[in-house]
Coordinates of C-alpha atoms in Angstrom, one line a residue:
M1 CA 45.6 93.4 81.5
P2 CA 46.7 95.3 84.7
T3 CA 50.3 96.4 84.9
R4 CA 52.5 94.3 87.1
K5 CA 53.6 96.1 90.2
P6 CA 57.4 96.1 90.7
L7 CA 58.7 93.9 93.5
L8 CA 61.0 96.7 94.9
P9 CA 60.4 100.4 95.2
V10 CA 62.2 102.8 92.9
V11 CA 64.7 103.9 95.6
A12 CA 65.6 100.3 96.4
R13 CA 66.2 99.5 92.8
R14 CA 68.3 102.6 92.2
T15 CA 70.4 101.9 95.3
A16 CA 70.9 98.3 94.2
A17 CA 72.0 99.4 90.7
W18 CA 74.6 101.8 92.1
C19 CA 75.8 99.2 94.6
G20 CA 76.3 96.8 91.7
V21 CA 78.3 99.4 89.8
L22 CA 80.4 100.2 92.8
L23 CA 81.1 96.5 93.4
L24 CA 82.1 96.0 89.8
V25 CA 84.4 99.0 89.8
A26 CA 86.0 97.9 93.1
G27 CA 86.5 94.4 91.7
V28 CA 88.1 95.7 88.5
A29 CA 90.3 98.1 90.5
A30 CA 91.4 95.3 92.8
V31 CA 92.3 93.0 89.9
A32 CA 94.2 95.8 88.2
V33 CA 96.2 96.5 91.4
W34 CA 96.9 92.8 91.8
L35 CA 98.1 92.6 88.2
C36 CA 100.3 95.7 88.6
V37 CA 101.9 94.2 91.8
T38 CA 102.4 90.8 90.2
L39 CA 103.9 92.3 87.0
K40 CA 105.7 95.2 88.7
T41 CA 108.9 94.4 86.8
A42 CA 107.1 95.3 83.5
V43 CA 104.6 97.9 84.9
T44 CA 107.1 100.1 86.8
P45 CA 109.2 101.1 83.7
V46 CA 105.9 101.8 81.8
L47 CA 104.6 104.1 84.5
L48 CA 108.0 105.9 84.9
A49 CA 108.1 106.3 81.1
L50 CA 104.6 107.8 81.1
L51 CA 105.7 110.3 83.8
G52 CA 108.8 111.1 81.8
T53 CA 106.8 111.6 78.7
A54 CA 104.4 113.9 80.5
L55 CA 107.3 116.0 81.8
L56 CA 109.2 116.1 78.4
G57 CA 106.2 116.4 76.1
P58 CA 106.4 120.2 75.7
V59 CA 110.1 120.1 74.8
H60 CA 109.4 117.4 72.2
R61 CA 106.5 119.3 70.7
W62 CA 108.6 122.5 70.6
L63 CA 111.3 120.6 68.6
T64 CA 108.9 119.0 66.2
A65 CA 107.2 122.4 65.7
H66 CA 110.5 123.7 64.5
R67 CA 110.7 121.0 61.8
V68 CA 113.0 118.6 63.7
N69 CA 112.5 114.9 62.8
R70 CA 110.3 113.2 65.4
S71 CA 112.9 110.5 66.1
V72 CA 115.7 113.1 66.4
S73 CA 113.5 115.2 68.7
A74 CA 112.7 112.2 70.9
G75 CA 116.4 111.3 71.1
L76 CA 117.5 114.8 71.9
T77 CA 114.8 115.1 74.6
C78 CA 115.9 111.8 76.2
V79 CA 119.6 112.9 76.1
A80 CA 118.6 116.2 77.8
L81 CA 116.7 114.2 80.4
V82 CA 119.7 112.1 81.1
A83 CA 122.0 115.1 81.3
V84 CA 119.7 117.2 83.5
G85 CA 118.7 114.3 85.7
G86 CA 122.2 113.0 86.0
G87 CA 123.5 116.5 86.8
A88 CA 120.8 117.2 89.3
G89 CA 121.3 113.8 90.9
Y90 CA 125.0 114.4 91.2
I91 CA 124.4 117.8 92.8
V92 CA 121.9 116.3 95.3
V93 CA 124.0 113.3 96.2
T94 CA 127.2 115.4 96.5
A95 CA 125.4 117.9 98.7
L96 CA 123.9 115.3 100.9
V97 CA 127.2 113.4 101.2
D98 CA 129.2 116.6 102.0
T99 CA 126.7 117.8 104.6
G100 CA 125.2 114.5 105.7
G101 CA 127.6 114.2 108.7
Q102 CA 126.6 117.7 109.8
I103 CA 122.9 116.9 109.5
V104 CA 123.3 113.6 111.5
D105 CA 125.3 115.2 114.2
S106 CA 122.8 118.0 114.4
L107 CA 119.9 115.6 114.8
K108 CA 121.8 113.7 117.5
D109 CA 122.4 117.0 119.3
T110 CA 118.8 117.8 119.0
A111 CA 117.8 114.5 120.5
Q112 CA 120.2 115.0 123.4
W113 CA 118.8 118.6 123.9
V114 CA 115.3 117.2 124.1
I115 CA 116.4 114.6 126.7
D116 CA 118.3 117.1 128.8
H117 CA 115.8 120.0 128.8
F118 CA 112.6 117.9 129.3
D119 CA 114.3 115.7 131.9
I120 CA 113.1 112.5 130.2
K121 CA 113.8 109.6 132.6
G122 CA 114.8 106.1 131.5
V123 CA 116.4 107.3 128.2
A124 CA 120.1 106.5 127.6
D125 CA 122.6 109.0 126.4
V126 CA 122.5 109.6 122.7
D127 CA 126.2 108.6 122.4
D128 CA 125.4 105.4 124.2
L129 CA 122.5 104.7 121.8
A130 CA 124.9 105.3 118.9
D131 CA 127.5 103.0 120.4
N132 CA 124.9 100.3 120.9
A133 CA 123.8 100.7 117.3
K134 CA 127.4 100.3 116.2
S135 CA 127.8 97.2 118.3
L136 CA 124.6 95.8 116.8
V137 CA 125.9 96.4 113.3
E138 CA 129.2 94.7 114.1
K139 CA 127.3 91.8 115.7
F140 CA 125.3 91.2 112.6
G141 CA 128.1 92.2 110.2
A142 CA 128.2 88.7 108.7
S143 CA 124.5 88.8 107.9
A144 CA 125.0 92.2 106.3
A145 CA 127.9 91.0 104.2
G146 CA 125.8 88.0 103.2
G147 CA 123.3 90.4 101.8
L148 CA 125.8 92.0 99.5
L149 CA 124.7 89.9 96.6
S150 CA 121.1 90.9 97.2
G151 CA 122.2 94.6 97.2
I152 CA 124.0 94.1 93.9
S153 CA 121.0 92.4 92.4
L154 CA 118.8 95.3 93.6
L155 CA 121.2 97.8 92.0
G156 CA 121.1 95.8 88.7
S157 CA 117.3 95.8 88.8
L158 CA 117.2 99.5 89.3
V159 CA 119.6 100.2 86.4
T160 CA 117.6 97.9 84.2
T161 CA 114.4 99.6 85.2
G162 CA 115.9 103.0 84.5
V163 CA 117.3 102.0 81.1
L164 CA 114.0 100.4 80.0
A165 CA 112.0 103.4 81.2
L166 CA 114.3 105.7 79.2
L167 CA 113.8 103.6 76.0
L168 CA 110.0 103.5 76.5
T169 CA 110.1 107.3 77.0
F170 CA 111.8 107.6 73.6
F171 CA 109.2 105.5 71.9
F172 CA 106.3 107.2 73.6
L173 CA 107.6 110.6 72.6
R174 CA 108.3 109.5 69.0
D175 CA 105.0 107.8 68.4
S176 CA 102.8 110.1 70.5
D177 CA 101.0 111.2 67.3
R178 CA 99.7 107.7 66.8
A179 CA 97.9 107.6 70.2
A180 CA 94.6 108.9 68.8
H181 CA 94.6 106.2 66.0
L182 CA 95.4 103.6 68.6
A183 CA 92.5 104.7 70.8
H184 CA 90.1 104.4 68.0
S185 CA 91.4 101.1 66.9
I186 CA 91.1 99.4 70.3
A187 CA 87.9 101.0 71.4
P188 CA 84.5 99.4 70.9
R189 CA 82.5 100.6 68.0
G190 CA 81.1 104.1 68.5
T191 CA 83.2 104.9 71.6
G192 CA 86.5 105.9 69.9
D193 CA 85.9 109.6 70.5
L194 CA 85.1 109.1 74.1
V195 CA 88.2 106.9 74.7
E196 CA 90.4 109.4 72.9
A197 CA 89.0 112.2 75.0
M198 CA 89.5 110.3 78.3
G199 CA 93.1 109.4 77.3
R200 CA 93.9 113.0 76.4
R201 CA 92.3 114.3 79.6
A202 CA 94.2 111.8 81.8
F203 CA 97.5 112.6 80.1
E204 CA 96.9 116.3 80.4
A205 CA 96.3 115.9 84.1
V206 CA 99.6 113.9 84.6
E207 CA 101.5 116.4 82.3
G208 CA 100.3 119.3 84.3
F209 CA 101.1 117.6 87.6
M210 CA 104.6 116.8 86.6
R211 CA 105.4 120.2 85.2
G212 CA 103.8 122.1 88.1
T213 CA 105.4 119.9 90.7
T214 CA 108.8 120.2 89.3
F215 CA 108.6 124.0 89.0
I216 CA 107.1 124.3 92.6
A217 CA 109.8 121.9 94.0
L218 CA 112.5 124.1 92.4
I219 CA 111.1 127.3 93.9
D220 CA 110.6 125.7 97.3
A221 CA 114.1 124.3 97.4
L222 CA 115.7 127.7 96.3
C223 CA 113.7 129.7 98.8
I224 CA 114.4 127.4 101.7
T225 CA 118.1 127.1 100.8
V226 CA 118.5 130.9 100.6
G227 CA 116.7 131.3 104.0
L228 CA 118.8 128.6 105.7
L229 CA 122.0 130.2 104.2
I230 CA 121.0 133.6 105.6
L231 CA 120.4 132.0 109.0
R232 CA 123.8 130.2 108.6
V233 CA 122.3 126.8 109.3
P234 CA 124.9 124.1 108.5
G235 CA 124.1 121.8 105.6
A236 CA 121.7 124.3 104.0
V237 CA 122.4 123.1 100.4
G238 CA 121.8 119.4 101.4
L239 CA 118.6 120.4 103.2
G240 CA 117.5 122.3 100.1
A241 CA 118.2 119.3 98.0
L242 CA 116.1 117.2 100.4
V243 CA 113.3 119.7 100.1
F244 CA 113.4 119.4 96.2
V245 CA 113.3 115.6 96.3
G246 CA 110.6 115.5 99.0
A247 CA 108.3 117.9 97.0
Y248 CA 107.4 115.1 94.7
I249 CA 105.5 113.6 97.6
P250 CA 102.9 116.2 98.3
Y251 CA 102.4 117.4 101.9
L252 CA 104.2 114.5 103.5
G253 CA 107.5 115.2 101.8
A254 CA 107.4 118.9 102.5
F255 CA 106.6 118.2 106.2
L256 CA 109.4 115.7 106.7
S257 CA 112.1 117.8 104.9
G258 CA 111.0 121.0 106.7
A259 CA 111.0 119.2 110.1
V260 CA 114.6 118.0 109.4
A261 CA 115.7 121.6 108.6
V262 CA 114.1 123.0 111.8
L263 CA 115.7 120.3 113.9
V264 CA 119.2 121.0 112.4
A265 CA 118.8 124.7 113.1
L266 CA 117.7 124.0 116.7
A267 CA 120.7 121.8 117.3
D268 CA 123.4 124.1 115.8
R269 CA 122.0 127.6 116.1
G270 CA 119.6 127.5 119.1
L271 CA 116.0 128.0 119.7
V272 CA 115.7 131.5 118.2
I273 CA 117.3 130.5 114.9
A274 CA 115.2 127.3 114.9
L275 CA 112.0 129.5 115.2
W276 CA 113.3 131.7 112.3
A277 CA 113.9 128.5 110.2
L278 CA 110.4 127.3 111.1
G279 CA 109.1 130.7 109.9
V280 CA 111.0 130.3 106.6
V281 CA 109.5 126.8 106.0
L282 CA 106.0 127.9 106.9
A283 CA 106.3 131.0 104.7
V284 CA 107.4 128.9 101.7
Q285 CA 104.5 126.4 102.4
V286 CA 102.0 129.3 102.5
L287 CA 103.5 130.7 99.2
E288 CA 103.2 127.3 97.7
G289 CA 99.6 126.6 98.8
H290 CA 98.1 130.0 98.2
V291 CA 100.1 131.4 95.2
L292 CA 102.2 128.8 93.4
Q293 CA 99.7 125.9 93.2
P294 CA 96.7 127.9 92.2
A295 CA 98.7 129.8 89.6
I296 CA 100.8 126.9 88.2
Q297 CA 98.4 124.0 88.5
S298 CA 95.2 125.8 87.8
R299 CA 94.6 123.9 84.6
T300 CA 95.1 120.5 86.0
V301 CA 92.9 118.3 88.1
Q302 CA 92.6 119.8 91.5
M303 CA 92.3 117.3 94.3
H304 CA 91.4 117.8 98.0
P305 CA 94.3 117.4 100.4
A306 CA 92.4 114.5 102.1
M307 CA 92.2 112.7 98.8
I308 CA 95.9 113.2 98.3
M309 CA 96.7 111.8 101.7
I310 CA 94.5 108.8 101.0
A311 CA 96.2 108.2 97.7
L312 CA 99.7 108.5 99.3
T313 CA 98.7 106.0 102.0
A314 CA 97.3 103.5 99.4
G315 CA 100.4 103.9 97.2
A316 CA 102.8 103.4 100.2
S317 CA 100.9 100.2 101.2
V318 CA 101.1 98.8 97.7
A319 CA 104.5 99.8 96.5
G320 CA 106.4 101.7 99.2
I321 CA 108.2 104.9 98.2
L322 CA 107.6 104.2 94.5
G323 CA 103.9 103.9 95.2
M324 CA 103.9 107.2 97.0
L325 CA 105.6 108.9 94.0
L326 CA 103.2 107.4 91.5
A327 CA 100.0 107.6 93.6
V328 CA 99.1 111.3 93.1
P329 CA 99.7 111.5 89.3
L330 CA 97.7 108.3 88.8
C331 CA 95.0 109.7 91.0
A332 CA 95.0 112.9 88.9
A333 CA 94.7 110.8 85.7
A334 CA 91.8 108.9 87.3
F335 CA 90.0 112.1 88.2
G336 CA 90.6 113.4 84.7
V337 CA 88.9 110.3 83.2
I338 CA 86.0 110.6 85.7
G339 CA 85.5 114.2 84.7
E340 CA 85.5 113.4 81.0
L341 CA 82.9 110.6 81.6
R342 CA 80.7 112.9 83.7
K343 CA 80.8 115.5 81.0
G344 CA 79.9 112.9 78.3
Y345 CA 77.1 111.7 80.5
E346 CA 75.7 115.2 81.1
V347 CA 75.8 115.9 77.4
G348 CA 74.4 112.5 76.1
G349 CA 72.9 110.6 78.9
G350 CA 71.1 113.4 80.7
E351 CA 68.6 113.8 77.9
E352 CA 67.1 110.4 78.2
G353 CA 64.2 109.9 80.4
P354 CA 62.7 106.7 81.9
S355 CA 61.1 104.3 79.6
G356 CA 59.4 101.0 80.3
G357 CA 60.7 99.4 83.5
E358 CA 64.0 101.4 83.5
V359 CA 64.7 103.7 86.4
Q360 CA 65.8 107.2 85.5
G361 CA 69.4 108.0 86.8
A362 CA 70.3 104.3 87.3
P363 CA 73.5 103.2 85.7
G364 CA 73.3 100.9 82.8
G365 CA 72.2 100.9 79.2
S366 CA 74.4 101.6 76.2

């Protein structure tokens, strides 16, 4: 009996198979994002706890390696997180409050300098704009006062999220040794090793990102602060604190904080000092891009800057600033999982050839 000729050529069937996989993945991702947005009250503390666990994991492992009880190690690590985070937050807030007036005045002077020197027509004086803004605030003061309860509710929600994230971090650290058993227990039969490998690779990517980003942010902030202090730019400590916080949003945060530092230098110290400040910011960025990141984050998932910008845009559209903070580590974890899957496919799936009516290289099968 003659063999039945396929209805579609091999290229069409292969393209259709991959399109089906892409549609399935996109659908699953869309549902996952929708669930995360819908359940953000529960998802946000979990994600923050995972980031905290990734950052504090080495400290906890060091304590347990020195025969400290796992629960005690997790508790001490969380206490250290609260102490260091609270102290750093206090320093950042104090510096920004103390120098915030200088920074705002400098930015206002910069705007006026641009209006005067470029002879921009039809633009009101900056002081007039400030007075108009003040009048607008007074006009809608009742509405702002009416939103006080909403502000209190938001503050309570933030405190609750922080406390829950801290408690989850404690449990994640204490029970991290059970993660491998959990992966094997929930995975389908025969895929436990693969699920465990993907989980480890994803967590290693997030862990490397958090450690590397924190270290790089600290170096950037110190270098820029020292440079601004040498140039005698007002509010140097507050600007350095802004650089440290902004470093957790790759590229965009560094650009915005560096631009603010240059504008403040332009307003208070003139064009020459502003150019020197720009040189300091650019030198730090070159140091970060060509020395610090390759040396510190060489063992983590490396992503192209375009992918990082796309991830930041997507995170901002989904969850605002929080989404921008979580977008890059989540994307790094996803790339780690994809890399582990590709490695498993090359080892196991690449040895199989076409058989029967199947198309070699098409997704599917067991």
